[in-house]
XYZ file of C-alpha atoms in Angstrom:
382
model
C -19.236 -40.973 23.468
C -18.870 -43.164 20.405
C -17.282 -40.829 17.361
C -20.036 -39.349 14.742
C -19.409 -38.507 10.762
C -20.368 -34.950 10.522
C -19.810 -32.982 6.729
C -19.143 -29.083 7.335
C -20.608 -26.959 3.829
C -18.925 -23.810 3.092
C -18.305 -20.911 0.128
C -14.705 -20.812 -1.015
C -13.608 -17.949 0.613
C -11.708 -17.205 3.890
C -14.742 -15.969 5.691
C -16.725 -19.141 4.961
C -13.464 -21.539 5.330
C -11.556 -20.092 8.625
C -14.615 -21.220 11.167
C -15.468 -23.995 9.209
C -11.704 -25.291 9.805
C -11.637 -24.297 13.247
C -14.928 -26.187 13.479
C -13.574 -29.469 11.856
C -10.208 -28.758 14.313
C -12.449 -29.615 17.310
C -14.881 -32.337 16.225
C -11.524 -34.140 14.629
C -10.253 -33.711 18.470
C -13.332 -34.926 20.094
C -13.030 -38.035 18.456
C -15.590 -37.510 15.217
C -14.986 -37.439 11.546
C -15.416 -34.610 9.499
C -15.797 -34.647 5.656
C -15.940 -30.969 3.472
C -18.142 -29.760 0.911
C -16.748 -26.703 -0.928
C -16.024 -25.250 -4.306
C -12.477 -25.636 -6.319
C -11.114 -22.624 -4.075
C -12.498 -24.235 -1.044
C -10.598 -27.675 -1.280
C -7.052 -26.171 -2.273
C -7.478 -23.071 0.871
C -3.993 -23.310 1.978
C -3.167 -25.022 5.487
C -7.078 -25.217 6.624
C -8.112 -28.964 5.543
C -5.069 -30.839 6.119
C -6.232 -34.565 6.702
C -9.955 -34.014 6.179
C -11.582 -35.641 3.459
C -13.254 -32.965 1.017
C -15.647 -33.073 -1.880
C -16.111 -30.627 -4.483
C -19.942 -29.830 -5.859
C -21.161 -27.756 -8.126
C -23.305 -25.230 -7.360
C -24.504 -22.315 -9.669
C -24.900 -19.201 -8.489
C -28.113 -17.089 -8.211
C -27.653 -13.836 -10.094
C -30.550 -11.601 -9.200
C -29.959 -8.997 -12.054
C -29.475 -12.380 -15.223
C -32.636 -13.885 -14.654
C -31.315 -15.565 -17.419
C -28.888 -17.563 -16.183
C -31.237 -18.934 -13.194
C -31.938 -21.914 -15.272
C -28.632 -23.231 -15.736
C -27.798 -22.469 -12.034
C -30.667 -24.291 -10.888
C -29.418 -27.452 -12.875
C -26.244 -27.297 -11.052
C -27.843 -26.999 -7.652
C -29.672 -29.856 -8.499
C -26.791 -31.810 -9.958
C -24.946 -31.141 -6.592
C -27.489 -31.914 -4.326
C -27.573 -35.505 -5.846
C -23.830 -35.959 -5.127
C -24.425 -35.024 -2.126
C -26.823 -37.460 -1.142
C -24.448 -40.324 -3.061
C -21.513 -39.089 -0.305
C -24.248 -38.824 2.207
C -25.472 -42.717 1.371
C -21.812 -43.918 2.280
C -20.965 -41.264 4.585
C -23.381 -41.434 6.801
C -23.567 -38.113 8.760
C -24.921 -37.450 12.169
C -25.469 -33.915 10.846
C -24.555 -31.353 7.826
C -23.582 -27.896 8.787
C -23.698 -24.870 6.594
C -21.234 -22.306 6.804
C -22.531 -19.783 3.875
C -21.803 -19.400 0.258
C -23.727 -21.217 -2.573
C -21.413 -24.183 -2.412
C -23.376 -24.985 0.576
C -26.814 -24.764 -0.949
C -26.725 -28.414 -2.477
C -25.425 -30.181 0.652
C -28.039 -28.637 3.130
C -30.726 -29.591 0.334
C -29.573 -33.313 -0.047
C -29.873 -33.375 3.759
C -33.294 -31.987 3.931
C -34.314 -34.744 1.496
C -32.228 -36.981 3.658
C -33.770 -36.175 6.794
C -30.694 -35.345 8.323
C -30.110 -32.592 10.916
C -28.783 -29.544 9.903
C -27.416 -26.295 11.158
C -26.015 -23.299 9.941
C -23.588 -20.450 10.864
C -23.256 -16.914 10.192
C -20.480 -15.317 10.507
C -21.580 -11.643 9.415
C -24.085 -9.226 11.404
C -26.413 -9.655 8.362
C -27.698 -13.164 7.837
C -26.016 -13.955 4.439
C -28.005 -14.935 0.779
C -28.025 -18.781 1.170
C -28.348 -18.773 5.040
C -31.644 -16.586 4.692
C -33.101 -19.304 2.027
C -32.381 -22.042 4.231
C -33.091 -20.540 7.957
C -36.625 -21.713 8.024
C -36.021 -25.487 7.541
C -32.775 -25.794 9.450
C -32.700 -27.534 12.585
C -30.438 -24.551 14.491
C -28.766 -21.663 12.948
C -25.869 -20.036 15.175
C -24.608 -16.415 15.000
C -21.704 -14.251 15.423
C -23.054 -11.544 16.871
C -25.784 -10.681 19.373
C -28.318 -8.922 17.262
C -28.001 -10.141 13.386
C -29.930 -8.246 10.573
C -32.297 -10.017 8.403
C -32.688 -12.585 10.587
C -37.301 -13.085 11.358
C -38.000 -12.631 14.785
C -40.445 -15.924 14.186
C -36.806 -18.173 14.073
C -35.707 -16.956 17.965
C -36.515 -20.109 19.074
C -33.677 -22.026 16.922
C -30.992 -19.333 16.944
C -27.835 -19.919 19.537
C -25.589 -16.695 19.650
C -21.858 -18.551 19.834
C -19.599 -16.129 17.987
C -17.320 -16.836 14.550
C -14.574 -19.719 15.445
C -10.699 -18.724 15.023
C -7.857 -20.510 14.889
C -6.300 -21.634 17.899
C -3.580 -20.110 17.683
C -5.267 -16.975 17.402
C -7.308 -17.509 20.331
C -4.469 -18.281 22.355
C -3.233 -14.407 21.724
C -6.119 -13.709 24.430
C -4.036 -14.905 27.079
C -0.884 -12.959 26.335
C -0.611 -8.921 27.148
C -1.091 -6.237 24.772
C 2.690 -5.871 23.333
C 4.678 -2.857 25.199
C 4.341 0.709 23.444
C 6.807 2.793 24.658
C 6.593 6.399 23.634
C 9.890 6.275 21.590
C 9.932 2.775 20.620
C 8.878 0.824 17.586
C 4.887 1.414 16.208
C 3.906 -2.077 14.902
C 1.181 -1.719 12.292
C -0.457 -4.646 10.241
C -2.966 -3.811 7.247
C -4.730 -6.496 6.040
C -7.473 -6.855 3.306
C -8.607 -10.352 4.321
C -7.974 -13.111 2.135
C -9.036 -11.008 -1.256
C -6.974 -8.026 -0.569
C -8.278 -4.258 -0.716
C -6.687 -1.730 -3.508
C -7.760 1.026 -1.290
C -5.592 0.175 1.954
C -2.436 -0.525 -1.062
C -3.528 3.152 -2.208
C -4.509 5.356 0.565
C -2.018 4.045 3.585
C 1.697 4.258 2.586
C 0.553 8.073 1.504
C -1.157 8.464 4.973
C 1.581 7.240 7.023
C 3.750 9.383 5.259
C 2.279 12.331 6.054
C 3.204 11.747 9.873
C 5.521 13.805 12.103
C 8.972 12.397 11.328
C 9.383 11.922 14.528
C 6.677 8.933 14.666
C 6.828 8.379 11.180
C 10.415 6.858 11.640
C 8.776 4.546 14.403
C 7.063 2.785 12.022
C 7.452 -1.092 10.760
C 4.543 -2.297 8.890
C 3.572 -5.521 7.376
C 1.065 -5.271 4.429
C -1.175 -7.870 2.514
C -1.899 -6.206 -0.887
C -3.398 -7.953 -4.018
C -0.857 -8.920 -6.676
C -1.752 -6.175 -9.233
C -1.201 -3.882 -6.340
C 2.212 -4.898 -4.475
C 4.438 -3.209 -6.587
C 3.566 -0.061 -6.577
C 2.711 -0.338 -2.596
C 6.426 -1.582 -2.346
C 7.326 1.614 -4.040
C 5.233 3.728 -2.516
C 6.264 2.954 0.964
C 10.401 2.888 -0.180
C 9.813 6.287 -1.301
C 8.494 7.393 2.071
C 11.182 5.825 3.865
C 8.790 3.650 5.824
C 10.168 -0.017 6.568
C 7.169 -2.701 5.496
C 6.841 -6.584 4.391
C 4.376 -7.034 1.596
C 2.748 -10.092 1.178
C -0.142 -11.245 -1.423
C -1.211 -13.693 1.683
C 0.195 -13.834 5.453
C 0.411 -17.272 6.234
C 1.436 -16.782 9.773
C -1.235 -14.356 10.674
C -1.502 -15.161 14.645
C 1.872 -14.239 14.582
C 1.705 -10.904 13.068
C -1.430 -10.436 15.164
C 0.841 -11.155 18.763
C 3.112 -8.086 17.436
C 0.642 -5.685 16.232
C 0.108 -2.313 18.093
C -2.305 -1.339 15.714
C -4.530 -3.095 12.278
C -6.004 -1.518 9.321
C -8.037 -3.803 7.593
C -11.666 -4.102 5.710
C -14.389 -5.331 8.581
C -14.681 -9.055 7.390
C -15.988 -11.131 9.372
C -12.612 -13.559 10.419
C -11.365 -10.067 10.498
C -13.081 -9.234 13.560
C -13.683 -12.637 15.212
C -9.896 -12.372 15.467
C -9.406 -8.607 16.569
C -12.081 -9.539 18.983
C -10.342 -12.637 19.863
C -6.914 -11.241 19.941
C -7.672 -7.853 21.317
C -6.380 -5.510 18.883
C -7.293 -1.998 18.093
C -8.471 -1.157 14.828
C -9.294 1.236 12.127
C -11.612 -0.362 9.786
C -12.497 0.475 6.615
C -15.739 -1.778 5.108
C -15.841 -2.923 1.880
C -18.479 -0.677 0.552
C -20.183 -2.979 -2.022
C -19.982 -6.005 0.132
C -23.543 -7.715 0.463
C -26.623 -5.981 2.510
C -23.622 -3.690 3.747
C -22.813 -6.505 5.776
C -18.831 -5.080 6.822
C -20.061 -1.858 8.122
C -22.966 -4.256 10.455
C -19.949 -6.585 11.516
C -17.705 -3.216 12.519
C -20.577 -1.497 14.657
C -19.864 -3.960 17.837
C -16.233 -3.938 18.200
C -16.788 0.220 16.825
C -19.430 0.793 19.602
C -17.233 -1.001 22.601
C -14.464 1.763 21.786
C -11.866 -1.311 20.362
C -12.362 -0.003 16.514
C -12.783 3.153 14.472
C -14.629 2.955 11.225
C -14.008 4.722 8.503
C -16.529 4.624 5.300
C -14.311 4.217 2.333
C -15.269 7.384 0.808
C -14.096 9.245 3.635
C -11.112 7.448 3.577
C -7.940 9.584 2.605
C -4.336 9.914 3.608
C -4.852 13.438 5.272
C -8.019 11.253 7.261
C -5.425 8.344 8.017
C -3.044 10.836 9.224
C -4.723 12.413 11.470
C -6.430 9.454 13.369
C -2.949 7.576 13.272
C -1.610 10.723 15.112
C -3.862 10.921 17.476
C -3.351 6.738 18.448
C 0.676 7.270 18.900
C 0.619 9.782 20.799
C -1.309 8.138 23.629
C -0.102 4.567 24.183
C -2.657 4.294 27.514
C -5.330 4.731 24.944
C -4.406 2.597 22.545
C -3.886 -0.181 24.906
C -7.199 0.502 26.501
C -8.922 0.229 23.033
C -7.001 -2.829 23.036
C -8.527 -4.525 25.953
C -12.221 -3.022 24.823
C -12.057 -4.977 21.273
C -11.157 -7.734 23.877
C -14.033 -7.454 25.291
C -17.148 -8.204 22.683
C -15.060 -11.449 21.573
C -16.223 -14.971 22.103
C -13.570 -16.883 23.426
C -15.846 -20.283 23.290
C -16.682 -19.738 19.532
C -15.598 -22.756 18.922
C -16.125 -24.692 21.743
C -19.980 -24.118 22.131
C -20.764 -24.483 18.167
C -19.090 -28.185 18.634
C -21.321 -28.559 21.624
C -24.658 -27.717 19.165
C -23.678 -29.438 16.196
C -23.177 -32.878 18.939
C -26.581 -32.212 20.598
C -28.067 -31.797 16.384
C -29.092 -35.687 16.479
C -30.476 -35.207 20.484
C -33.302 -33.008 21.487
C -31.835 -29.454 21.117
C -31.899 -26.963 24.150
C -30.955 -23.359 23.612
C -27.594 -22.198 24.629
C -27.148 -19.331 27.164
C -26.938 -15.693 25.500
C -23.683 -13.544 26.754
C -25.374 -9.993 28.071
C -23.448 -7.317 27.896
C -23.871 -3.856 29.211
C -23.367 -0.394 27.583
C -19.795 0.103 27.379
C -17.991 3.589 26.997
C -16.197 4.927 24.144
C -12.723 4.710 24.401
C -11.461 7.080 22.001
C -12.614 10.517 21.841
């Protein structure tokens, strides 16, 4: 098949950008060219874009609550969507693909006046702000998740459930076995906030590890991503308790620290659990509570449901809470490594694979792609 231009549309965060790169990983490798729309943060996201052309647009942003400012925001989206269609003119795309976040607003409008085919994914259980203003004019939109919130019944007939992409070298964890856990031996623990950090994890779990029996508390090594205003005094916090950890403000070798991991607290974004699900990692999860629609505690309910994940609301949240569900994980290493293989089990391996698939059929009749069914599983941890 003769190679196609296609120009991927996403927010400048890590949520947006991670599937959007794995995306552009396998078109590139199927012989297409790939071209990025994004913000300022977008085009400088560190080690996701190397080699692919990118554009910058502007693109206000809709405040709800400063009706004020809708005016000025609306000349921006306009402004962008007329780049767009210059790149577009000399670009030539087979199709434009959304990925969320208003960056991706103006692009999917300059291809609507284009008459170009279009798609969008969503990578959270709740069908995010510019997805939902777009769904009804897109050619396909394609979900994370089996049953996504705020998404009309009326639009079944272009929605194609393929799961979030990862990286490959996160998806190539799958293969390998859940790292040994002897009852004595080291407890591996990796808390990550996802790209923006979370104070809360910096706060709560240096105090809640240290509030476990010596015995296991002296089995711990953990590595931490922590914001920059809140390293320091996580550094201290954890020297104080005598608890070995790496602090990072960003983990550029994630798979890595993924393979290693007996255990991850982290917020419920939505890479976040694409690659716990991916990976097959256990979890205690801890959802960001002023995130959008609620949209972390929606992504955490699969993975929570399948027994791979326990969610904690962020009030609820303390070190004497931490404590006591850490305990209970170390001192059965069966069950953790079962919980293991149940997060395992509500990934989508061909995330990546079957979104390439739709966005090459985009310029073709379109047929639906098969749904995964799964049955009621168990919960694994009591």
């Amino acid at each position: 098949m003769r190679g196609k231009h296609y120009v991927l549309a996403a927010g400048g965060t890590g949520g947006h950008m991670v599937p959007a790169a794995a995306l552009a990983t396998e078109l590139t490798a199927r012989g297409h060219r790939v071209a990025l729309v994004s913000d300022a943060r977008g085009v400088r996201f560190p080690g996701l874009f190397e080699g692919i052309q990118t554009h910058v647009l502007p693109a206000g942003r809709f405040q709800t609550r400063k009706p004020l400012g809708w005016l000025p925001a609306a000349r921006e989206m306009w402004r962008g969507r007329a780049m767009a269609r210059e790149l577009y003119a000399t670009f030539k795309p087979a199709a434009v693909i959304g990925f969320g976040g208003y960056p991706a607003f103006p692009a999917l409008l300059a291809a609507f006046a284009d008459k170009i085919p279009t798609a969008v994914h969503e990578q959270n259980a709740v069908l995010g702000r510019v997805n939902r203003l777009v769904a009804r004019r897109v050619d396909a939109i394609a979900t994370s998740y089996d049953s996504t919130e705020r998404l009309s019944a009326k639009l079944a007939g272009k929605v194609h459930t393929v799961g979030n992409p990862v990286r490959e070298a996160v998806l190539a964890l799958r293969a390998k076995p859940y790292p040994l856990l002897e009852e004595d031996g080291i407890f591996r623990v990796l808390v990550t906030g996802g790209s923006q950090g979370a104070n809360v994890l910096s706060q709560v779990v240096p105090d809640g590890l240290a509030m476990l029996p010596v015995t296991f508390r002296r089995r711990l090594q953990v590595t931490h991503q922590a914001r920059i205003e809140d390293i320091d005094a996580a550094r201290a916090s954890y020297a104080a308790h005598q608890i070995p950890a790496d602090l990072a403000t960003y983990i550029p070798d994630m798979p890595e620290q993924l393979a290693w991991a007996h255990l991850v607290i982290a917020r419920a974004g939505a890479s976040t659990i694409a690659e716990l699900t991916a990976a097959g990692r256990p979890a205690i999860l801890v959802p960001l509570p002023g995130a959008t629609d609620d949209h972390q505690t929606a992504n955490a309910r699969e993975i929570t449901q399948a027994g791979g994940a326990r969610t904690i609301a962020q009030g609820q949240f303390t070190a004497v809470e931490l404590a006591k569900q850490m305990q209970k994980l170390g001192l059965d290493p069966a069950a953790l490594e079962n919980a293991a293989g149940r997060a395992k089990s509500v990934g989508k391996p061909r995330a990546v694979s079957d979104l390439a698939d739709l966005v090459e059929s985009l310029d073709a009749p379109v047929s639906r792609l098969p749904v995964v069914a799964r049955g009621p599983v168990k919960e694994a941890w009591a």
